[in-house]
PDB file of C-alpha atoms in Angstrom:
ATOM      1  CA  MET A   1     -11.703  25.625   6.983  1.00  0.00           C
ATOM      2  CA  LEU A   2      -8.767  24.131   9.219  1.00  0.00           C
ATOM      3  CA  VAL A   3     -10.822  22.217  10.910  1.00  0.00           C
ATOM      4  CA  LEU A   4     -11.210  20.220   7.372  1.00  0.00           C
ATOM      5  CA  GLY A   5      -7.873  20.488   5.941  1.00  0.00           C
ATOM      6  CA  THR A   6      -7.352  18.472   8.617  1.00  0.00           C
ATOM      7  CA  LEU A   7      -9.464  16.096   8.592  1.00  0.00           C
ATOM      8  CA  VAL A   8      -9.595  15.541   4.593  1.00  0.00           C
ATOM      9  CA  ILE A   9      -6.014  15.246   4.541  1.00  0.00           C
ATOM     10  CA  GLY A  10      -5.838  12.976   7.166  1.00  0.00           C
ATOM     11  CA  LEU A  11      -8.702  10.576   6.156  1.00  0.00           C
ATOM     12  CA  SER A  12      -7.657  11.221   2.447  1.00  0.00           C
ATOM     13  CA  GLY A  13      -3.680   9.865   3.187  1.00  0.00           C
ATOM     14  CA  PHE A  14      -4.786   6.610   5.067  1.00  0.00           C
ATOM     15  CA  ASN A  15      -6.945   5.789   3.407  1.00  0.00           C
ATOM     16  CA  VAL A  16      -4.581   5.114   0.321  1.00  0.00           C
ATOM     17  CA  LEU A  17      -1.304   4.252   2.982  1.00  0.00           C
ATOM     18  CA  LEU A  18      -4.067   2.096   4.362  1.00  0.00           C
ATOM     19  CA  SER A  19      -4.660  -0.193   0.498  1.00  0.00           C
ATOM     20  CA  ILE A  20      -0.871  -0.205   0.400  1.00  0.00           C
ATOM     21  CA  GLN A  21       0.512  -1.956   3.525  1.00  0.00           C
ATOM     22  CA  LEU A  22      -3.282  -3.631   2.787  1.00  0.00           C
ATOM     23  CA  VAL A  23      -1.709  -5.416   0.366  1.00  0.00           C
ATOM     24  CA  ALA A  24       1.592  -4.728   0.164  1.00  0.00           C
ATOM     25  CA  LEU A  25       2.623  -6.138   3.329  1.00  0.00           C
ATOM     26  CA  ASN A  26       0.410  -8.968   3.538  1.00  0.00           C
ATOM     27  CA  ALA A  27       1.847 -12.740   3.354  1.00  0.00           C
ATOM     28  CA  ASN A  28      -2.128 -14.519   1.219  1.00  0.00           C
ATOM     29  CA  PHE A  29      -0.788 -12.061  -1.487  1.00  0.00           C
ATOM     30  CA  TYR A  30       2.643 -12.794  -2.319  1.00  0.00           C
ATOM     31  CA  MET A  31       1.552 -15.997  -1.670  1.00  0.00           C
ATOM     32  CA  SER A  32      -1.819 -16.341  -3.672  1.00  0.00           C
ATOM     33  CA  SER A  33      -0.231 -14.393  -6.890  1.00  0.00           C
ATOM     34  CA  TRP A  34       2.940 -16.733  -6.741  1.00  0.00           C
ATOM     35  CA  SER A  35       0.836 -19.580  -7.253  1.00  0.00           C
ATOM     36  CA  ASP A  36      -1.095 -17.742 -10.165  1.00  0.00           C
ATOM     37  CA  LEU A  37       1.913 -16.816 -12.122  1.00  0.00           C
ATOM     38  CA  GLY A  38       4.002 -20.312 -11.008  1.00  0.00           C
ATOM     39  CA  ILE A  39       6.377 -18.625  -9.618  1.00  0.00           C
ATOM     40  CA  ALA A  40       8.578 -21.726  -7.766  1.00  0.00           C
ATOM     41  CA  LYS A  41       8.429 -23.710 -11.707  1.00  0.00           C
ATOM     42  CA  THR A  42      10.257 -19.884 -12.873  1.00  0.00           C
ATOM     43  CA  VAL A  43      12.376 -20.080 -10.120  1.00  0.00           C
ATOM     44  CA  ALA A  44      13.350 -23.591  -9.189  1.00  0.00           C
ATOM     45  CA  ILE A  45      12.423 -23.481  -5.305  1.00  0.00           C
ATOM     46  CA  SER A  46       9.743 -24.949  -3.583  1.00  0.00           C
ATOM     47  CA  GLU A  47       6.596 -23.258  -2.586  1.00  0.00           C
ATOM     48  CA  ARG A  48       8.016 -23.511   0.835  1.00  0.00           C
ATOM     49  CA  ASP A  49      11.427 -21.584   0.502  1.00  0.00           C
ATOM     50  CA  LEU A  50       9.336 -18.650  -1.809  1.00  0.00           C
ATOM     51  CA  ALA A  51       6.562 -18.594   1.639  1.00  0.00           C
ATOM     52  CA  THR A  52      10.259 -18.502   3.702  1.00  0.00           C
ATOM     53  CA  ILE A  53      11.386 -15.882   1.446  1.00  0.00           C
ATOM     54  CA  GLY A  54       8.002 -13.834   1.843  1.00  0.00           C
ATOM     55  CA  LYS A  55       7.930 -13.941   5.092  1.00  0.00           C
ATOM     56  CA  HIS A  56      11.315 -13.009   6.378  1.00  0.00           C
ATOM     57  CA  LEU A  57      11.014 -10.111   3.593  1.00  0.00           C
ATOM     58  CA  LEU A  58       8.662  -8.920   5.287  1.00  0.00           C
ATOM     59  CA  ALA A  59      10.107  -8.838   8.494  1.00  0.00           C
ATOM     60  CA  TYR A  60      13.151  -6.597   7.079  1.00  0.00           C
ATOM     61  CA  PHE A  61       9.964  -4.310   5.422  1.00  0.00           C
ATOM     62  CA  THR A  62       8.838  -3.889   8.606  1.00  0.00           C
ATOM     63  CA  GLY A  63      12.176  -4.023  10.832  1.00  0.00           C
ATOM     64  CA  SER A  64      12.023  -7.417  12.602  1.00  0.00           C
ATOM     65  CA  VAL A  65      14.993  -8.713  10.585  1.00  0.00           C
ATOM     66  CA  SER A  66      18.334  -6.449   9.399  1.00  0.00           C
ATOM     67  CA  SER A  67      18.925  -8.277   6.076  1.00  0.00           C
ATOM     68  CA  PRO A  68      16.899  -9.211   3.258  1.00  0.00           C
ATOM     69  CA  GLN A  69      18.850 -12.140   2.612  1.00  0.00           C
ATOM     70  CA  VAL A  70      17.750 -15.190   2.678  1.00  0.00           C
ATOM     71  CA  GLU A  71      19.417 -18.921   1.801  1.00  0.00           C
ATOM     72  CA  VAL A  72      17.025 -20.833   0.381  1.00  0.00           C
ATOM     73  CA  GLU A  73      17.195 -24.412  -2.180  1.00  0.00           C
ATOM     74  CA  ILE A  74      17.998 -23.854  -6.157  1.00  0.00           C
ATOM     75  CA  ASP A  75      18.436 -26.119  -7.744  1.00  0.00           C
ATOM     76  CA  GLY A  76      19.282 -28.562  -4.850  1.00  0.00           C
ATOM     77  CA  THR A  77      22.087 -26.289  -3.556  1.00  0.00           C
ATOM     78  CA  VAL A  78      22.102 -23.999  -0.436  1.00  0.00           C
ATOM     79  CA  MET A  79      23.067 -20.625  -1.901  1.00  0.00           C
ATOM     80  CA  PRO A  80      21.383 -17.438  -0.343  1.00  0.00           C
ATOM     81  CA  ILE A  81      18.425 -15.682  -3.120  1.00  0.00           C
ATOM     82  CA  PHE A  82      19.301 -12.338  -4.055  1.00  0.00           C
ATOM     83  CA  LYS A  83      22.720 -11.007  -4.983  1.00  0.00           C
ATOM     84  CA  GLU A  84      24.236  -7.573  -3.452  1.00  0.00           C
ATOM     85  CA  HIS A  85      22.855  -5.140  -6.504  1.00  0.00           C
ATOM     86  CA  GLU A  86      19.670  -6.931  -4.750  1.00  0.00           C
ATOM     87  CA  ILE A  87      19.855  -6.573  -1.915  1.00  0.00           C
ATOM     88  CA  GLN A  88      21.203  -2.847  -1.992  1.00  0.00           C
ATOM     89  CA  HIS A  89      17.085  -1.808  -4.353  1.00  0.00           C
ATOM     90  CA  LEU A  90      15.220  -3.158  -1.468  1.00  0.00           C
ATOM     91  CA  GLU A  91      17.205  -1.719   1.392  1.00  0.00           C
ATOM     92  CA  ASP A  92      15.502   1.342  -0.704  1.00  0.00           C
ATOM     93  CA  VAL A  93      12.306  -0.145  -0.689  1.00  0.00           C
ATOM     94  CA  ARG A  94      12.209  -0.989   3.541  1.00  0.00           C
ATOM     95  CA  GLY A  95      13.018   2.928   3.046  1.00  0.00           C
ATOM     96  CA  LEU A  96       9.807   3.721   1.228  1.00  0.00           C
ATOM     97  CA  PHE A  97       8.377   1.276   3.727  1.00  0.00           C
ATOM     98  CA  ARG A  98       9.152   3.277   7.198  1.00  0.00           C
ATOM     99  CA  LEU A  99       8.519   6.188   5.212  1.00  0.00           C
ATOM    100  CA  GLY A 100       4.740   5.052   4.318  1.00  0.00           C
ATOM    101  CA  ILE A 101       4.430   3.538   8.133  1.00  0.00           C
ATOM    102  CA  SER A 102       5.503   7.008   9.340  1.00  0.00           C
ATOM    103  CA  ALA A 103       3.042   8.850   6.457  1.00  0.00           C
ATOM    104  CA  LYS A 104      -0.033   6.464   7.849  1.00  0.00           C
ATOM    105  CA  HIS A 105       0.345   7.172  11.558  1.00  0.00           C
ATOM    106  CA  ALA A 106       0.853  11.305  10.951  1.00  0.00           C
ATOM    107  CA  CYS A 107      -2.980  10.893   9.199  1.00  0.00           C
ATOM    108  CA  GLU A 108      -3.758   9.086  12.253  1.00  0.00           C
ATOM    109  CA  ALA A 109      -2.630  11.671  13.990  1.00  0.00           C
ATOM    110  CA  LEU A 110      -4.503  14.568  11.720  1.00  0.00           C
ATOM    111  CA  ILE A 111      -7.199  12.709  11.775  1.00  0.00           C
ATOM    112  CA  VAL A 112      -7.734  13.039  16.142  1.00  0.00           C
ATOM    113  CA  ILE A 113      -5.952  16.690  15.575  1.00  0.00           C
ATOM    114  CA  GLY A 114      -8.970  17.526  13.278  1.00  0.00           C
ATOM    115  CA  VAL A 115     -11.741  15.953  15.118  1.00  0.00           C
ATOM    116  CA  PHE A 116     -10.707  17.580  18.486  1.00  0.00           C
ATOM    117  CA  ILE A 117     -10.354  21.389  17.075  1.00  0.00           C
ATOM    118  CA  ALA A 118     -13.524  21.047  15.387  1.00  0.00           C
ATOM    119  CA  ALA A 119     -15.680  19.859  18.869  1.00  0.00           C
ATOM    120  CA  LEU A 120     -13.759  23.309  20.252  1.00  0.00           C
ATOM    121  CA  GLN A 121     -16.176  24.720  16.932  1.00  0.00           C
ATOM    122  CA  LYS A 122     -19.304  26.615  17.388  1.00  0.00           C
ATOM    123  CA  GLU A 123     -21.018  24.011  14.727  1.00  0.00           C
ATOM    124  CA  PRO A 124     -21.772  20.728  15.206  1.00  0.00           C
ATOM    125  CA  ILE A 125     -19.543  18.340  15.452  1.00  0.00           C
ATOM    126  CA  THR A 126     -21.159  16.119  12.948  1.00  0.00           C
ATOM    127  CA  LYS A 127     -22.038  18.500  10.858  1.00  0.00           C
ATOM    128  CA  ASN A 128     -18.363  18.929  10.392  1.00  0.00           C
ATOM    129  CA  LEU A 129     -17.396  15.316  10.121  1.00  0.00           C
ATOM    130  CA  GLN A 130     -20.157  14.708   7.885  1.00  0.00           C
ATOM    131  CA  LYS A 131     -18.133  17.622   5.095  1.00  0.00           C
ATOM    132  CA  ALA A 132     -14.983  16.082   5.653  1.00  0.00           C
ATOM    133  CA  LEU A 133     -15.466  13.019   4.892  1.00  0.00           C
ATOM    134  CA  ARG A 134     -17.547  13.738   1.376  1.00  0.00           C
ATOM    135  CA  LEU A 135     -14.754  15.518   0.269  1.00  0.00           C
ATOM    136  CA  SER A 136     -12.600  12.999   1.134  1.00  0.00           C
ATOM    137  CA  CYS A 137     -14.489  10.537  -0.883  1.00  0.00           C
ATOM    138  CA  ALA A 138     -14.788  13.380  -3.733  1.00  0.00           C
ATOM    139  CA  THR A 139     -10.497  14.039  -4.060  1.00  0.00           C
ATOM    140  CA  LEU A 140     -10.458   9.672  -3.689  1.00  0.00           C
ATOM    141  CA  CYS A 141     -12.152   9.486  -6.391  1.00  0.00           C
ATOM    142  CA  VAL A 142     -10.763  11.475  -8.833  1.00  0.00           C
ATOM    143  CA  PHE A 143      -7.223  10.463  -7.697  1.00  0.00           C
ATOM    144  CA  VAL A 144      -8.069   6.650  -7.732  1.00  0.00           C
ATOM    145  CA  ILE A 145      -9.628   7.547 -11.163  1.00  0.00           C
ATOM    146  CA  LEU A 146      -7.092   9.842 -12.980  1.00  0.00           C
ATOM    147  CA  ILE A 147      -3.825   6.772 -10.889  1.00  0.00           C
ATOM    148  CA  ALA A 148      -5.476   3.855 -12.137  1.00  0.00           C
ATOM    149  CA  ALA A 149      -6.527   5.308 -15.497  1.00  0.00           C
ATOM    150  CA  GLY A 150      -2.643   6.002 -16.402  1.00  0.00           C
ATOM    151  CA  ALA A 151      -2.118   1.620 -14.712  1.00  0.00           C
ATOM    152  CA  VAL A 152      -4.749   0.638 -17.339  1.00  0.00           C
ATOM    153  CA  PHE A 153      -3.810   2.020 -19.817  1.00  0.00           C
ATOM    154  CA  ASP A 154       0.113   0.748 -19.480  1.00  0.00           C
ATOM    155  CA  PHE A 155       0.542  -0.213 -16.453  1.00  0.00           C
ATOM    156  CA  SER A 156       4.576  -1.428 -18.052  1.00  0.00           C
ATOM    157  CA  LYS A 157       5.099   2.717 -18.497  1.00  0.00           C
ATOM    158  CA  TRP A 158       2.970   3.610 -15.633  1.00  0.00           C
ATOM    159  CA  TRP A 159       5.410   1.773 -12.992  1.00  0.00           C
ATOM    160  CA  THR A 160       8.534   2.810 -15.169  1.00  0.00           C
ATOM    161  CA  THR A 161       7.338   6.118 -14.370  1.00  0.00           C
ATOM    162  CA  PHE A 162       6.410   5.017 -10.558  1.00  0.00           C
ATOM    163  CA  HIS A 163      10.468   4.097 -10.065  1.00  0.00           C
ATOM    164  CA  LEU A 164      11.632   7.008 -11.934  1.00  0.00           C
ATOM    165  CA  ALA A 165       9.501   8.926  -9.187  1.00  0.00           C
ATOM    166  CA  VAL A 166      10.450   7.449  -6.550  1.00  0.00           C
ATOM    167  CA  PHE A 167      14.105   5.707  -6.168  1.00  0.00           C
ATOM    168  CA  SER A 168      16.897   8.587  -6.477  1.00  0.00           C
ATOM    169  CA  ASN A 169      19.101   5.371  -8.086  1.00  0.00           C
ATOM    170  CA  ASP A 170      18.309   3.083 -11.593  1.00  0.00           C
ATOM    171  CA  LEU A 171      19.286   0.088  -8.879  1.00  0.00           C
ATOM    172  CA  TRP A 172      15.599  -1.228 -10.599  1.00  0.00           C
ATOM    173  CA  LEU A 173      17.105  -1.794 -13.368  1.00  0.00           C
ATOM    174  CA  LEU A 174      17.450  -5.541 -12.288  1.00  0.00           C
ATOM    175  CA  ASP A 175      17.140  -8.479 -15.518  1.00  0.00           C
ATOM    176  CA  PRO A 176      14.860 -11.219 -15.226  1.00  0.00           C
ATOM    177  CA  GLN A 177      17.511 -13.506 -16.265  1.00  0.00           C
ATOM    178  CA  SER A 178      19.711 -13.596 -14.312  1.00  0.00           C
ATOM    179  CA  ASP A 179      18.328 -11.571 -10.815  1.00  0.00           C
ATOM    180  CA  ARG A 180      15.435 -14.104  -8.696  1.00  0.00           C
ATOM    181  CA  LEU A 181      14.655 -10.583  -6.850  1.00  0.00           C
ATOM    182  CA  ILE A 182      12.588  -9.299 -10.394  1.00  0.00           C
ATOM    183  CA  GLN A 183      11.617 -13.071 -10.439  1.00  0.00           C
ATOM    184  CA  ILE A 184      10.371 -13.557  -8.050  1.00  0.00           C
ATOM    185  CA  PHE A 185       8.770 -10.476  -7.968  1.00  0.00           C
ATOM    186  CA  PRO A 186       7.555  -9.926 -12.416  1.00  0.00           C
ATOM    187  CA  GLU A 187       5.291  -6.762 -13.109  1.00  0.00           C
ATOM    188  CA  GLN A 188       2.501  -9.190 -13.073  1.00  0.00           C
ATOM    189  CA  PHE A 189       2.889  -9.344  -9.278  1.00  0.00           C
ATOM    190  CA  PHE A 190       3.252  -5.710  -9.511  1.00  0.00           C
ATOM    191  CA  TYR A 191      -0.345  -5.597 -11.243  1.00  0.00           C
ATOM    192  CA  LYS A 192      -2.278  -7.543  -8.903  1.00  0.00           C
ATOM    193  CA  ALA A 193      -0.792  -5.746  -6.925  1.00  0.00           C
ATOM    194  CA  VAL A 194      -1.888  -2.283  -7.933  1.00  0.00           C
ATOM    195  CA  THR A 195      -5.037  -2.967  -9.537  1.00  0.00           C
ATOM    196  CA  ARG A 196      -5.978  -4.629  -5.654  1.00  0.00           C
ATOM    197  CA  ILE A 197      -4.327  -1.797  -3.890  1.00  0.00           C
ATOM    198  CA  PHE A 198      -7.047   0.364  -5.718  1.00  0.00           C
ATOM    199  CA  VAL A 199     -10.031  -1.623  -5.371  1.00  0.00           C
ATOM    200  CA  ILE A 200      -9.448  -1.431  -1.351  1.00  0.00           C
ATOM    201  CA  SER A 201      -9.289   2.197  -1.248  1.00  0.00           C
ATOM    202  CA  LEU A 202     -12.004   2.362  -3.312  1.00  0.00           C
ATOM    203  CA  ALA A 203     -13.731   0.272  -1.365  1.00  0.00           C
ATOM    204  CA  LEU A 204     -12.800   2.352   1.566  1.00  0.00           C
ATOM    205  CA  THR A 205     -14.155   5.036   0.090  1.00  0.00           C
ATOM    206  CA  GLY A 206     -17.816   3.621   0.021  1.00  0.00           C
ATOM    207  CA  LEU A 207     -16.947   3.443   3.517  1.00  0.00           C
ATOM    208  CA  TYR A 208     -16.462   6.862   4.498  1.00  0.00           C
ATOM    209  CA  LEU A 209     -20.051   8.051   2.136  1.00  0.00           C
ATOM    210  CA  ILE A 210     -21.702   5.509   4.154  1.00  0.00           C
ATOM    211  CA  LEU A 211     -19.892   6.644   7.081  1.00  0.00           C
ATOM    212  CA  SER A 212     -20.960  10.169   6.364  1.00  0.00           C
ATOM    213  CA  PHE A 213     -24.637   9.749   5.438  1.00  0.00           C
ATOM    214  CA  LEU A 214     -24.784   7.871   8.997  1.00  0.00           C
ATOM    215  CA  VAL A 215     -22.886  10.753  11.351  1.00  0.00           C
ATOM    216  CA  GLY A 216     -25.072  13.057   9.433  1.00  0.00           C
ATOM    217  CA  HIS A 217     -28.067  11.535  11.205  1.00  0.00           C
ATOM    218  CA  ILE A 218     -26.668  11.442  14.751  1.00  0.00           C
ATOM    219  CA  PRO A 219     -28.635  15.040  15.027  1.00  0.00           C
ATOM    220  CA  THR A 220     -32.092  14.104  13.671  1.00  0.00           C
ATOM    221  CA  TYR A 221     -32.137  11.175  16.604  1.00  0.00           C
ATOM    222  CA  HIS A 222     -30.610  12.576  18.938  1.00  0.00           C
ATOM    223  CA  SER A 223     -33.445  15.238  18.302  1.00  0.00           C
ATOM    224  CA  LYS A 224     -36.360  13.093  17.659  1.00  0.00           C
ATOM    225  CA  ARG A 225     -35.117  11.297  21.212  1.00  0.00           C
ATOM    226  CA  ASP A 226     -35.589  14.812  23.561  1.00  0.00           C
ATOM    227  CA  ALA A 227     -39.131  15.588  21.831  1.00  0.00           C
TER     228      ALA A 227
END
């Protein structure tokens, strides 16, 4: 039970957190989404400056730079892109990124620990791995479908609930008319991001299922080879 619990938590958490990071820390996703949404025209900045903002924010979220602030040319004038309250909100966002990265490392450690413990059990390690992978698939499918249902039904409400749950202040309540952070990252951007995260998570879940079948055939292969 300890082996299964450790592996399922590790595998499920790793799946979700990796899916989030593959989108949230992907500069190409930012640029393609901004291009589709016409963000450069909306904010009145060049595609090049928009790319600079995206790369700088990703560097900030991952700890490579100390401030999210960056100067770009807006309507012919070079100026800082964010106001103070936007910077404060981005500090909170960076905290979430750091927490997510640490949590993913913890899940990786749980997987390693689970495999190590499974190797010490009398029961074949492949049997425990197969059970863990399949149970993780079931857990992830239920989790993703339930979460996705809320997002598909009413994304605005779902997105608001998310912010209320993860932030302890109201700095995320930005003005689309004056705050460039929300102009650069409108709700449509996050709808695309969340949708892609769900798709990636389900794809990884499918990979888990395939791996469970492959792992299940390892003992059979050895028994035939040794016969």
